[in-house]
PDB file of C-alpha atoms in Angstrom:
ATOM      1  CA  GLN A  28     -14.657   8.273   1.938  1.00  0.00           C
ATOM      2  CA  VAL A  29     -11.591   6.846   4.182  1.00  0.00           C
ATOM      3  CA  ARG A  30      -9.615   9.434   5.409  1.00  0.00           C
ATOM      4  CA  LEU A  31      -5.859   7.599   5.263  1.00  0.00           C
ATOM      5  CA  VAL A  32      -2.632   9.307   6.722  1.00  0.00           C
ATOM      6  CA  GLU A  33       0.943   7.540   5.575  1.00  0.00           C
ATOM      7  CA  SER A  34       4.068   7.669   7.331  1.00  0.00           C
ATOM      8  CA  GLY A  35       7.175   5.845   7.156  1.00  0.00           C
ATOM      9  CA  GLY A  36       8.755   6.626   4.399  1.00  0.00           C
ATOM     10  CA  GLY A  37      12.748   8.263   4.172  1.00  0.00           C
ATOM     11  CA  LEU A  38      15.619   7.452   2.399  1.00  0.00           C
ATOM     12  CA  VAL A  39      17.685   4.276   2.780  1.00  0.00           C
ATOM     13  CA  GLN A  40      20.666   2.355   1.325  1.00  0.00           C
ATOM     14  CA  SER A  41      20.188  -0.603  -1.184  1.00  0.00           C
ATOM     15  CA  GLY A  42      19.226  -3.532   0.360  1.00  0.00           C
ATOM     16  CA  GLY A  43      17.767  -1.944   3.692  1.00  0.00           C
ATOM     17  CA  SER A  44      14.537  -1.877   4.916  1.00  0.00           C
ATOM     18  CA  LEU A  45      11.286   0.641   5.956  1.00  0.00           C
ATOM     19  CA  ARG A  46       8.216  -0.193   7.505  1.00  0.00           C
ATOM     20  CA  LEU A  47       5.107   1.956   5.496  1.00  0.00           C
ATOM     21  CA  SER A  48       2.312   2.744   7.747  1.00  0.00           C
ATOM     22  CA  CYS A  49      -1.543   3.665   7.041  1.00  0.00           C
ATOM     23  CA  VAL A  50      -4.092   5.141   9.628  1.00  0.00           C
ATOM     24  CA  ALA A  51      -7.498   4.840   8.723  1.00  0.00           C
ATOM     25  CA  SER A  52     -10.853   6.194   9.725  1.00  0.00           C
ATOM     26  CA  GLY A  53     -14.186   5.494   8.310  1.00  0.00           C
ATOM     27  CA  ARG A  54     -17.233   3.580   8.698  1.00  0.00           C
ATOM     28  CA  THR A  55     -16.825  -0.295   7.231  1.00  0.00           C
ATOM     29  CA  PHE A  56     -13.106  -0.393   7.409  1.00  0.00           C
ATOM     30  CA  SER A  57     -12.858  -3.991   8.027  1.00  0.00           C
ATOM     31  CA  ASP A  58     -14.464  -4.322   4.794  1.00  0.00           C
ATOM     32  CA  TYR A  59     -12.525  -2.431   2.812  1.00  0.00           C
ATOM     33  CA  THR A  60     -10.061  -3.863   0.607  1.00  0.00           C
ATOM     34  CA  MET A  61      -6.748  -1.886   1.311  1.00  0.00           C
ATOM     35  CA  GLY A  62      -3.487  -1.193  -1.368  1.00  0.00           C
ATOM     36  CA  TRP A  63      -0.328   0.281  -1.676  1.00  0.00           C
ATOM     37  CA  PHE A  64       0.516   1.740  -4.874  1.00  0.00           C
ATOM     38  CA  ARG A  65       3.343   3.692  -5.821  1.00  0.00           C
ATOM     39  CA  GLN A  66       4.587   6.289  -8.758  1.00  0.00           C
ATOM     40  CA  ALA A  67       8.174   6.828  -9.654  1.00  0.00           C
ATOM     41  CA  PRO A  68       9.273   9.652 -11.917  1.00  0.00           C
ATOM     42  CA  GLY A  69       8.491   9.204 -15.358  1.00  0.00           C
ATOM     43  CA  LYS A  70       6.252   6.410 -14.605  1.00  0.00           C
ATOM     44  CA  GLU A  71       2.594   5.828 -14.197  1.00  0.00           C
ATOM     45  CA  ARG A  72       1.104   4.812 -10.990  1.00  0.00           C
ATOM     46  CA  GLU A  73       1.081   1.033 -10.314  1.00  0.00           C
ATOM     47  CA  SER A  74      -0.149  -1.455  -7.796  1.00  0.00           C
ATOM     48  CA  VAL A  75       2.166  -2.454  -5.098  1.00  0.00           C
ATOM     49  CA  ALA A  76       0.368  -4.869  -2.921  1.00  0.00           C
ATOM     50  CA  ALA A  77      -3.309  -5.135  -2.080  1.00  0.00           C
ATOM     51  CA  ILE A  78      -5.244  -7.061   1.232  1.00  0.00           C
ATOM     52  CA  GLY A  79      -8.842  -8.085   1.072  1.00  0.00           C
ATOM     53  CA  TRP A  80     -10.899  -7.258   3.941  1.00  0.00           C
ATOM     54  CA  SER A  81     -10.518 -11.105   5.707  1.00  0.00           C
ATOM     55  CA  GLY A  82      -6.788 -10.086   5.470  1.00  0.00           C
ATOM     56  CA  ALA A  83      -6.237 -13.842   4.043  1.00  0.00           C
ATOM     57  CA  VAL A  84      -6.172 -12.436   0.437  1.00  0.00           C
ATOM     58  CA  THR A  85      -3.508 -11.016  -0.582  1.00  0.00           C
ATOM     59  CA  ASN A  86      -1.720  -9.329  -4.103  1.00  0.00           C
ATOM     60  CA  TYR A  87       1.518  -8.485  -5.031  1.00  0.00           C
ATOM     61  CA  ALA A  88       3.467  -6.836  -8.047  1.00  0.00           C
ATOM     62  CA  ASP A  89       5.802  -9.258  -9.614  1.00  0.00           C
ATOM     63  CA  SER A  90       8.671  -6.974  -9.018  1.00  0.00           C
ATOM     64  CA  VAL A  91       7.632  -6.596  -5.019  1.00  0.00           C
ATOM     65  CA  LYS A  92       7.095 -10.911  -4.259  1.00  0.00           C
ATOM     66  CA  GLY A  93       9.256 -11.992  -1.625  1.00  0.00           C
ATOM     67  CA  ARG A  94      10.510  -8.779  -0.565  1.00  0.00           C
ATOM     68  CA  PHE A  95       7.727  -6.829   0.453  1.00  0.00           C
ATOM     69  CA  THR A  96       4.601  -7.950   3.169  1.00  0.00           C
ATOM     70  CA  ILE A  97       1.255  -6.199   3.110  1.00  0.00           C
ATOM     71  CA  SER A  98      -0.549  -6.425   6.834  1.00  0.00           C
ATOM     72  CA  ARG A  99      -3.454  -4.913   8.212  1.00  0.00           C
ATOM     73  CA  ASP A 100      -4.616  -4.537  11.965  1.00  0.00           C
ATOM     74  CA  ASP A 101      -8.467  -3.575  11.824  1.00  0.00           C
ATOM     75  CA  ALA A 102      -8.339  -3.448  15.625  1.00  0.00           C
ATOM     76  CA  LYS A 103      -5.949  -0.495  15.164  1.00  0.00           C
ATOM     77  CA  ASN A 104      -7.363   1.101  11.961  1.00  0.00           C
ATOM     78  CA  THR A 105      -4.013   0.230  10.150  1.00  0.00           C
ATOM     79  CA  VAL A 106      -2.309  -0.813   7.265  1.00  0.00           C
ATOM     80  CA  SER A 107       1.598  -1.663   6.819  1.00  0.00           C
ATOM     81  CA  LEU A 108       3.876  -2.704   4.077  1.00  0.00           C
ATOM     82  CA  GLN A 109       6.713  -4.128   5.192  1.00  0.00           C
ATOM     83  CA  MET A 110       9.769  -3.093   2.381  1.00  0.00           C
ATOM     84  CA  ASN A 111      12.855  -5.556   2.603  1.00  0.00           C
ATOM     85  CA  SER A 112      15.842  -6.043   0.634  1.00  0.00           C
ATOM     86  CA  LEU A 113      15.308  -2.387  -1.379  1.00  0.00           C
ATOM     87  CA  LYS A 114      16.226  -1.784  -4.698  1.00  0.00           C
ATOM     88  CA  PRO A 115      16.873   1.852  -6.312  1.00  0.00           C
ATOM     89  CA  GLU A 116      13.997   0.820  -8.571  1.00  0.00           C
ATOM     90  CA  ASP A 117      11.928   0.862  -5.629  1.00  0.00           C
ATOM     91  CA  THR A 118      12.310   4.439  -5.288  1.00  0.00           C
ATOM     92  CA  ALA A 119       8.515   6.347  -5.882  1.00  0.00           C
ATOM     93  CA  VAL A 120       6.157   8.185  -4.001  1.00  0.00           C
ATOM     94  CA  TYR A 121       3.998   5.170  -1.972  1.00  0.00           C
ATOM     95  CA  TYR A 122       0.449   5.575  -1.545  1.00  0.00           C
ATOM     96  CA  CYS A 123      -2.351   4.115   0.734  1.00  0.00           C
ATOM     97  CA  ALA A 124      -5.688   3.397  -0.625  1.00  0.00           C
ATOM     98  CA  ALA A 125      -9.279   1.978   0.030  1.00  0.00           C
ATOM     99  CA  SER A 126     -11.886   0.371  -1.910  1.00  0.00           C
ATOM    100  CA  ARG A 127     -15.226  -0.612  -0.668  1.00  0.00           C
ATOM    101  CA  TYR A 128     -15.098  -4.090  -2.253  1.00  0.00           C
ATOM    102  CA  ARG A 129     -14.107  -6.629   0.153  1.00  0.00           C
ATOM    103  CA  TRP A 130     -11.613  -7.987  -2.752  1.00  0.00           C
ATOM    104  CA  THR A 131     -10.378  -6.107  -5.728  1.00  0.00           C
ATOM    105  CA  VAL A 132      -6.904  -5.221  -7.565  1.00  0.00           C
ATOM    106  CA  LYS A 133      -8.340  -2.956  -9.838  1.00  0.00           C
ATOM    107  CA  SER A 134      -6.907   0.780  -9.693  1.00  0.00           C
ATOM    108  CA  ALA A 135     -10.198   2.455 -10.345  1.00  0.00           C
ATOM    109  CA  ASP A 136     -12.173   0.667  -7.419  1.00  0.00           C
ATOM    110  CA  PHE A 137      -9.718   2.369  -4.757  1.00  0.00           C
ATOM    111  CA  THR A 138     -11.689   5.565  -3.827  1.00  0.00           C
ATOM    112  CA  SER A 139      -9.994   6.862  -1.039  1.00  0.00           C
ATOM    113  CA  TRP A 140      -6.128   7.990  -0.947  1.00  0.00           C
ATOM    114  CA  GLY A 141      -3.745   8.769   1.032  1.00  0.00           C
ATOM    115  CA  GLN A 142      -1.253  12.004   0.521  1.00  0.00           C
ATOM    116  CA  GLY A 143       2.077   9.936  -0.253  1.00  0.00           C
ATOM    117  CA  THR A 144       5.456   9.160   1.556  1.00  0.00           C
ATOM    118  CA  GLN A 145       8.368   9.481  -0.023  1.00  0.00           C
ATOM    119  CA  VAL A 146      10.741   6.395  -0.510  1.00  0.00           C
ATOM    120  CA  THR A 147      14.279   6.879  -1.883  1.00  0.00           C
ATOM    121  CA  VAL A 148      16.730   4.251  -2.143  1.00  0.00           C
ATOM    122  CA  SER A 149      20.437   4.884  -2.986  1.00  0.00           C
ATOM    123  CA  SER A 150      22.598   2.685  -4.522  1.00  0.00           C
TER     124      SER A 150
END
């Protein structure tokens, strides 16, 4: 499995921005789909964004389209999530995840997970 370590979470005011980063290690990283998931209190884990191995294919949850941007830098073994115009409903623990498939958005296909980083947005 790919080992993943997230960073960049914190407390921000509504309308502010945060950039989450995930550092990965493991074989065939460049072939993996990378994704960001989140889980808010009382809610199930949901997919936020995903980026395919080519970096040209992305997918976003409707709730974050136009506000969040996922990117990857395979040379540095990193994937990032730029979050702008944050809202209180974005408050959640955010997880970085990796899938062996070159492109997928199915949660069950992601088999490597980071420890999570807390994002809290105040009104």
